[in-house]
PDB file of C-alpha atoms in Angstrom:
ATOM      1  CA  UNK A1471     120.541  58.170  41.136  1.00  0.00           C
ATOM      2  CA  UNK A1472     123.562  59.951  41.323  1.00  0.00           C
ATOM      3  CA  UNK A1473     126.248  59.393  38.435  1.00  0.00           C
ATOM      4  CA  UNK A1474     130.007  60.552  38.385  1.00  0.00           C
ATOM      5  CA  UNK A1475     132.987  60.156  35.527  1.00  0.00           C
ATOM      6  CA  UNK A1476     135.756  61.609  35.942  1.00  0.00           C
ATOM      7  CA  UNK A1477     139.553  61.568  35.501  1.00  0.00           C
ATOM      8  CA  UNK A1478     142.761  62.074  37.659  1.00  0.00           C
ATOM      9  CA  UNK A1479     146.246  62.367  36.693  1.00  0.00           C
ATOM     10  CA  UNK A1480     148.778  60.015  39.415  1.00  0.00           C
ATOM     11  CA  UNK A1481     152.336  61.692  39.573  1.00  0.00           C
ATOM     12  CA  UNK A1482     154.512  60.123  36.654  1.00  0.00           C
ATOM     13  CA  UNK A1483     155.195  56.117  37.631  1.00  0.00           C
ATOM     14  CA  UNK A1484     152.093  56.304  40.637  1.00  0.00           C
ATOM     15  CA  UNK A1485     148.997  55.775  38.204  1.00  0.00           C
ATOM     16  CA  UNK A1486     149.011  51.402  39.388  1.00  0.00           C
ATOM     17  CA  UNK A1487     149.960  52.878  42.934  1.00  0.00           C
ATOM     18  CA  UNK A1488     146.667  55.437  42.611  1.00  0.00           C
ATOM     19  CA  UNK A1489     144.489  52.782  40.735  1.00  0.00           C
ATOM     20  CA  UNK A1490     144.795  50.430  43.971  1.00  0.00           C
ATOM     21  CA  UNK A1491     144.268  53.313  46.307  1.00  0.00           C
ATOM     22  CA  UNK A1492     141.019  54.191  44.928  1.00  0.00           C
ATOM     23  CA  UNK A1493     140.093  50.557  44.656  1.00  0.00           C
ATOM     24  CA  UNK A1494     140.695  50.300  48.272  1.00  0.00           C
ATOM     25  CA  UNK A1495     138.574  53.085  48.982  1.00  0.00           C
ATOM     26  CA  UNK A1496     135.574  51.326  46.901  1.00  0.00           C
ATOM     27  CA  UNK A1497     134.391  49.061  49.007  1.00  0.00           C
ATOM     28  CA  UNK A1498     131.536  48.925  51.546  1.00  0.00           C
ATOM     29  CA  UNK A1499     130.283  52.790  50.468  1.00  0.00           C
ATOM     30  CA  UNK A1500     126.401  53.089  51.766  1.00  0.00           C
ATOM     31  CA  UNK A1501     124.575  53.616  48.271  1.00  0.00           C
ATOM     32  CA  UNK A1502     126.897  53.286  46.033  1.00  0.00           C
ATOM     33  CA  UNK A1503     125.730  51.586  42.886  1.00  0.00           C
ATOM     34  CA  UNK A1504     128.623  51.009  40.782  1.00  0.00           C
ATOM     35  CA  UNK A1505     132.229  52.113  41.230  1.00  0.00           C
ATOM     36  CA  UNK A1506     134.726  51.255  37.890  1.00  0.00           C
ATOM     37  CA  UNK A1507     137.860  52.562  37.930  1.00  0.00           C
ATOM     38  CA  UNK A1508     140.389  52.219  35.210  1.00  0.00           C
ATOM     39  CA  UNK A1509     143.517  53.097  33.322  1.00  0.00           C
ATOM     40  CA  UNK A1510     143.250  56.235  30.230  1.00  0.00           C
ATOM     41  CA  UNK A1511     143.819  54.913  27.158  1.00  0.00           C
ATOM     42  CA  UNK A1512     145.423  57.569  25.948  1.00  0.00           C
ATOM     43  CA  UNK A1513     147.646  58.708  28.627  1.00  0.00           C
ATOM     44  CA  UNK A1514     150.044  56.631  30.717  1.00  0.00           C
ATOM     45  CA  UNK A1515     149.634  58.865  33.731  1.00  0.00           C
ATOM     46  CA  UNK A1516     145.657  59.003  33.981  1.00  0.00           C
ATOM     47  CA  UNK A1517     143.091  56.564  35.382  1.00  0.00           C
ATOM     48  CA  UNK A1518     139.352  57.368  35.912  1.00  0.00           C
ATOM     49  CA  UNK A1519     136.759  56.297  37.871  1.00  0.00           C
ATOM     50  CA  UNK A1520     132.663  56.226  36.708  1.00  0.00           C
ATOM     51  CA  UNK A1521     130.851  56.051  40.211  1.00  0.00           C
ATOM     52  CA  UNK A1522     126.801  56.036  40.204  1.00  0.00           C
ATOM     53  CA  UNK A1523     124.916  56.483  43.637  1.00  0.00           C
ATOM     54  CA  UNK A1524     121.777  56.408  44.975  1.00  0.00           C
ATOM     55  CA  UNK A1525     121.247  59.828  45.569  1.00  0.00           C
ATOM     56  CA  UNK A1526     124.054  62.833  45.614  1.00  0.00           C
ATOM     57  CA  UNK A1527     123.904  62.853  49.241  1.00  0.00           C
ATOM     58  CA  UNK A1528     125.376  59.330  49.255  1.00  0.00           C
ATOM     59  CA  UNK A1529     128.416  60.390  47.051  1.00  0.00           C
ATOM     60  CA  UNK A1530     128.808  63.569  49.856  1.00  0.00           C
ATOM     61  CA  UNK A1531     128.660  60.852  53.106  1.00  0.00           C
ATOM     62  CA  UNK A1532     130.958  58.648  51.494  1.00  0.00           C
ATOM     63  CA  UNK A1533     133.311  61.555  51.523  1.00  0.00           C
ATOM     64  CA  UNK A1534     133.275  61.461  54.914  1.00  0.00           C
ATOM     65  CA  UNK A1535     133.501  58.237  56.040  1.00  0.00           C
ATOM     66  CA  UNK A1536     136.747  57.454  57.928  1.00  0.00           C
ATOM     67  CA  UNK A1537     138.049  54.776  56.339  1.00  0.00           C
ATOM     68  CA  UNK A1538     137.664  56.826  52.816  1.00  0.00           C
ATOM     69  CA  UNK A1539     139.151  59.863  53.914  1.00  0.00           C
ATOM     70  CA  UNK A1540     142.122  57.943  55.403  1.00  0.00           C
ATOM     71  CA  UNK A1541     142.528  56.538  51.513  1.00  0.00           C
ATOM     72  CA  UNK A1542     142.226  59.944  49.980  1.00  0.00           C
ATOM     73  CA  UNK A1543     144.570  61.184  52.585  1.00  0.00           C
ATOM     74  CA  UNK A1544     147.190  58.596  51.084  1.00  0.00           C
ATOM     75  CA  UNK A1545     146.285  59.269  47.927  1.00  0.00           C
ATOM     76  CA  UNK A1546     146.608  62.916  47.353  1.00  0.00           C
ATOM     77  CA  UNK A1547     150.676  62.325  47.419  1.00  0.00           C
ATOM     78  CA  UNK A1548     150.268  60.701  43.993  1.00  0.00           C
ATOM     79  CA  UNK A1549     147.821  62.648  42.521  1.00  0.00           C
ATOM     80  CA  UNK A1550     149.502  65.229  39.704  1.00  0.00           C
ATOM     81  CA  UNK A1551     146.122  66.933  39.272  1.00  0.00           C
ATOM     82  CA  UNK A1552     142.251  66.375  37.758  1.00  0.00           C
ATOM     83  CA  UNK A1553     140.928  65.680  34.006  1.00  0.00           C
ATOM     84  CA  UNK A1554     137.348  66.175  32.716  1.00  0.00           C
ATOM     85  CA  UNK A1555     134.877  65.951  35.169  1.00  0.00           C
ATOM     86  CA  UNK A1556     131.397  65.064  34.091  1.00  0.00           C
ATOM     87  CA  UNK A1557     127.870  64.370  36.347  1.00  0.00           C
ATOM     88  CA  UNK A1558     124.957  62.613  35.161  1.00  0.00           C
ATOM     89  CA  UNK A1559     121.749  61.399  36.450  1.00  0.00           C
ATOM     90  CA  UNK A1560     121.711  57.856  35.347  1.00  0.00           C
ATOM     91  CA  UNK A1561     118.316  55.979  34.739  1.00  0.00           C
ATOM     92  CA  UNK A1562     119.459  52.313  34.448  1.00  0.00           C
ATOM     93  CA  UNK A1563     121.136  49.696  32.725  1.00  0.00           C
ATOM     94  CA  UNK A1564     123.298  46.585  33.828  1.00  0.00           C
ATOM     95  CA  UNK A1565     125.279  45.959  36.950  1.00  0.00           C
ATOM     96  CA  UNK A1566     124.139  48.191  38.934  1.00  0.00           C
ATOM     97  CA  UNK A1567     124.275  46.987  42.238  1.00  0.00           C
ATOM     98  CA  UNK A1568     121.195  47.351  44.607  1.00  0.00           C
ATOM     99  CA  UNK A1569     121.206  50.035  46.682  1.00  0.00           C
ATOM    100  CA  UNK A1570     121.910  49.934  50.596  1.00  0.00           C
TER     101      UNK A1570
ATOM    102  CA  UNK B 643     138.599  44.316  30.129  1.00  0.00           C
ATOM    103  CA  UNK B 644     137.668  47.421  28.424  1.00  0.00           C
ATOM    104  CA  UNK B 645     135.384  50.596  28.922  1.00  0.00           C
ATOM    105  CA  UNK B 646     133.946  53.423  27.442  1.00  0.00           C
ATOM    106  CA  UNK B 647     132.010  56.672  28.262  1.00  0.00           C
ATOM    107  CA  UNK B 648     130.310  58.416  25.240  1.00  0.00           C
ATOM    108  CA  UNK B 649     127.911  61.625  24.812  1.00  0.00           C
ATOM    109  CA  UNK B 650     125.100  61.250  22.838  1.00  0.00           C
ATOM    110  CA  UNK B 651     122.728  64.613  21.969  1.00  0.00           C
ATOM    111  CA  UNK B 652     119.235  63.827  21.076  1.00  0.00           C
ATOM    112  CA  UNK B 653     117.240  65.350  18.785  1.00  0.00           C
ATOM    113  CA  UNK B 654     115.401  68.642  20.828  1.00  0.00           C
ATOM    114  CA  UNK B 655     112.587  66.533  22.904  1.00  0.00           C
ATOM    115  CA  UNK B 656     114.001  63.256  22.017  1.00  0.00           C
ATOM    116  CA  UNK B 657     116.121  62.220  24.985  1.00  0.00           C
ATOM    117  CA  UNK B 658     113.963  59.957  27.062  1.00  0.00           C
ATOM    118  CA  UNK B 659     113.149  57.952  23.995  1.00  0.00           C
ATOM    119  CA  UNK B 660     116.781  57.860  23.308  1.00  0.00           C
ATOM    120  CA  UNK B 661     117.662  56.688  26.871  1.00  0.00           C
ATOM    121  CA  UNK B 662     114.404  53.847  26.630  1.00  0.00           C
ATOM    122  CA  UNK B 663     115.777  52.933  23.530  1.00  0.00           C
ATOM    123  CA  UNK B 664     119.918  52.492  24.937  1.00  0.00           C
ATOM    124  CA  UNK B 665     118.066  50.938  28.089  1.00  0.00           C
ATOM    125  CA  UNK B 666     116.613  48.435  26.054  1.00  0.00           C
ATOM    126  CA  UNK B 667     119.511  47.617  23.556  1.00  0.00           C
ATOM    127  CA  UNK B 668     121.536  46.760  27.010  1.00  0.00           C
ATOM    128  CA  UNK B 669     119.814  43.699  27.424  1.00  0.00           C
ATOM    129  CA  UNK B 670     121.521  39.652  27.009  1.00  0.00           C
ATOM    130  CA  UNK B 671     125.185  41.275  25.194  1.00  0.00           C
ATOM    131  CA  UNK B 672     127.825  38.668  25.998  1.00  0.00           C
ATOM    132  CA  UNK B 673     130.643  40.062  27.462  1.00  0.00           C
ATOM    133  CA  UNK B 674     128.957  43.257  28.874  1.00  0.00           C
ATOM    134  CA  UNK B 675     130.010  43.945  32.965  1.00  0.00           C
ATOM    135  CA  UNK B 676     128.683  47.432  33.082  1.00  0.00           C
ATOM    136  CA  UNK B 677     125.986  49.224  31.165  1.00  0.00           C
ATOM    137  CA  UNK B 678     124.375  52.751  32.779  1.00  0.00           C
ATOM    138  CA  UNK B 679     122.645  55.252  30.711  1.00  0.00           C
ATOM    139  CA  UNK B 680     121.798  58.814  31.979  1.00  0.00           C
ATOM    140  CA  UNK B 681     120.711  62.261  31.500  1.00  0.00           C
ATOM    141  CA  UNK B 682     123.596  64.894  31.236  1.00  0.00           C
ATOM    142  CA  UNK B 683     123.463  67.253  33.912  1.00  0.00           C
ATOM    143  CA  UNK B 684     123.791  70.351  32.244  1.00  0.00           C
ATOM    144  CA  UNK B 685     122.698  69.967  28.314  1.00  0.00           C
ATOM    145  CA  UNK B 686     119.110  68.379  28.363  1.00  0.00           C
ATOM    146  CA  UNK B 687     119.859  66.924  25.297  1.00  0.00           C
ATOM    147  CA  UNK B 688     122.588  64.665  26.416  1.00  0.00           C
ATOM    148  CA  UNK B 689     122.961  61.224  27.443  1.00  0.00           C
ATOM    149  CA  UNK B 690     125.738  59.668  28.565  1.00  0.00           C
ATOM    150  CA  UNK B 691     126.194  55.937  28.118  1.00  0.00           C
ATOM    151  CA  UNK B 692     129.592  54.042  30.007  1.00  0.00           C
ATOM    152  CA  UNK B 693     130.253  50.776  29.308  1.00  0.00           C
ATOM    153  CA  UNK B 694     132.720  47.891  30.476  1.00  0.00           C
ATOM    154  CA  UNK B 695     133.274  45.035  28.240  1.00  0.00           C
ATOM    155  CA  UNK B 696     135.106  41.847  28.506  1.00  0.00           C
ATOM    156  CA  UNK B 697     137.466  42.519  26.378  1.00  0.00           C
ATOM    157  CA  UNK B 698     137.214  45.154  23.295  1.00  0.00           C
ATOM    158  CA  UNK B 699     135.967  42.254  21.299  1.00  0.00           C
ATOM    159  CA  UNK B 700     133.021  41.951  22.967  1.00  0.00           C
ATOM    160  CA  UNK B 701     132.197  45.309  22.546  1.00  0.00           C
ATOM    161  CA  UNK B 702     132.353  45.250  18.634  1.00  0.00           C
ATOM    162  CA  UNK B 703     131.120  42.125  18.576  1.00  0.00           C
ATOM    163  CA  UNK B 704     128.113  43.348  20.420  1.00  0.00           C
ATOM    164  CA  UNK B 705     127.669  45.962  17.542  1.00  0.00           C
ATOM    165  CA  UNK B 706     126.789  42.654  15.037  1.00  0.00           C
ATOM    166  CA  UNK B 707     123.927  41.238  17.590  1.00  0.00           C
ATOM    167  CA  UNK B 708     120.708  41.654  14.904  1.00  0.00           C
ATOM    168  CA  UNK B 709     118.588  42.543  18.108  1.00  0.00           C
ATOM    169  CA  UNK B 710     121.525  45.611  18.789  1.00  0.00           C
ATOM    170  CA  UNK B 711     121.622  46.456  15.179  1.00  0.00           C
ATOM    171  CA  UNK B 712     117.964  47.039  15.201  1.00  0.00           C
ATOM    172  CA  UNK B 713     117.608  49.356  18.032  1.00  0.00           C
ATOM    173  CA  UNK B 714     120.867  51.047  16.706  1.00  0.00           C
ATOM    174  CA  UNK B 715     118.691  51.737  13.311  1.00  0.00           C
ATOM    175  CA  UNK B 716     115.594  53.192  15.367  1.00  0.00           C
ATOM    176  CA  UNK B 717     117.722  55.135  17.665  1.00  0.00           C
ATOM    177  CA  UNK B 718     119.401  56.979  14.841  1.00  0.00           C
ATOM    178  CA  UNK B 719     116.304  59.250  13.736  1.00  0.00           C
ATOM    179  CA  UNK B 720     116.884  60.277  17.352  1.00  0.00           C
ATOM    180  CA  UNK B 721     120.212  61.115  17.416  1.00  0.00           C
ATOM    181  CA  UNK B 722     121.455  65.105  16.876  1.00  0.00           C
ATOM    182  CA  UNK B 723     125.059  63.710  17.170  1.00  0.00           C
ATOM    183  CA  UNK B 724     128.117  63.078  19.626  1.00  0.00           C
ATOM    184  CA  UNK B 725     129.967  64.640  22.416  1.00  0.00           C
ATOM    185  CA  UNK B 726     132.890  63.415  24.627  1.00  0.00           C
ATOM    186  CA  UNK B 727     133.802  59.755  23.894  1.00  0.00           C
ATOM    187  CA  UNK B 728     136.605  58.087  26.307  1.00  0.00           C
ATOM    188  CA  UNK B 729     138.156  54.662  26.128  1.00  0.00           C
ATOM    189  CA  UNK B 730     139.896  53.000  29.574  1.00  0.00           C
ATOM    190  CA  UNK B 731     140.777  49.699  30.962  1.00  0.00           C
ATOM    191  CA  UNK B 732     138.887  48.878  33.359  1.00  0.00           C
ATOM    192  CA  UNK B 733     140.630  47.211  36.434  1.00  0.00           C
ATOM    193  CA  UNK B 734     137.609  46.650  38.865  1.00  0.00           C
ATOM    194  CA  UNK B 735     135.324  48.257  41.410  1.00  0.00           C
ATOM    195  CA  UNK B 736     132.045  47.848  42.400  1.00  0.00           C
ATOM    196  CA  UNK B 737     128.829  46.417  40.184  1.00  0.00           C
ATOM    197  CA  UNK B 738     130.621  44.968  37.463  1.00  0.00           C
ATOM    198  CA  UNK B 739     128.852  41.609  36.382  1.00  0.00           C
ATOM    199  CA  UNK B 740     130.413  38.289  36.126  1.00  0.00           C
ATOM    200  CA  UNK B 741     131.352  37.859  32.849  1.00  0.00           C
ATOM    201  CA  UNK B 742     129.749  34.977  30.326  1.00  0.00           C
TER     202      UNK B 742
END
């Protein structure tokens, strides 16, 4: 498996705007396990989104799938810019949805 | 709901006991919607554990299950200390279980 966390920054007033975007582009993704995406704590502006696949390769084709490029393409408007950025390779645990 | 992500080091050669020993403390906590453990990517020491909860109630209450509290006291001799530790709110995705 394939694991993701990281954090984006929406323009000030956009992060609800952003958060539905990337919502949006959550669903139906070939291998993905589990796709969470939230608002910071800490700052107003930030949301981030934990993401765990079955394989890296699935996180690089979902990249390309039409419907999720067409969300990023809307969503890069309201992006200010990108927090920490961490990978991991997880090994298990609870809701993780079976794989495609 | 709420969520965390949080970097755990192991002790040199104690990370896969670590992770068996998160793996098995995720088991049966009310409130829990999301539970993955993994191995950093770049410090083989690290885990990285994120969470989603309920509500942040759950997740301290969670803390007080005996069964929790027991794993917590064997995982400790395994623990070198923390890294990065990140709170959001969680407002959906993919793989989060129903709550109970």
């Amino acid at each position: 498996m394939y694991g993701l966390m990281g954090k984006m920054i929406a323009k000030p007033g956009q992060r609800d705007a952003l958060l539905a975007l990337m919502l949006e582009a959550s669903t139906d993704m070939p291998g993905c396990r589990s796709y969470v995406v939230g608002r910071d704590i800490e700052n107003a502006d930030a949301i981030w989104v934990t993401e765990v696949w079955a394989s890296k390769a699935h996180h690089a084709a979902s990249l390309q799938i039409p419907e999720v490029r067409a969300v990023i393409q809307r969503a890069m408007p309201l992006i200010a810019g990108f927090g920490e950025r961490f990978e991991m390779e997880p090994v298990g645990g609870v809701g993780l949805r079976d794989s495609d």
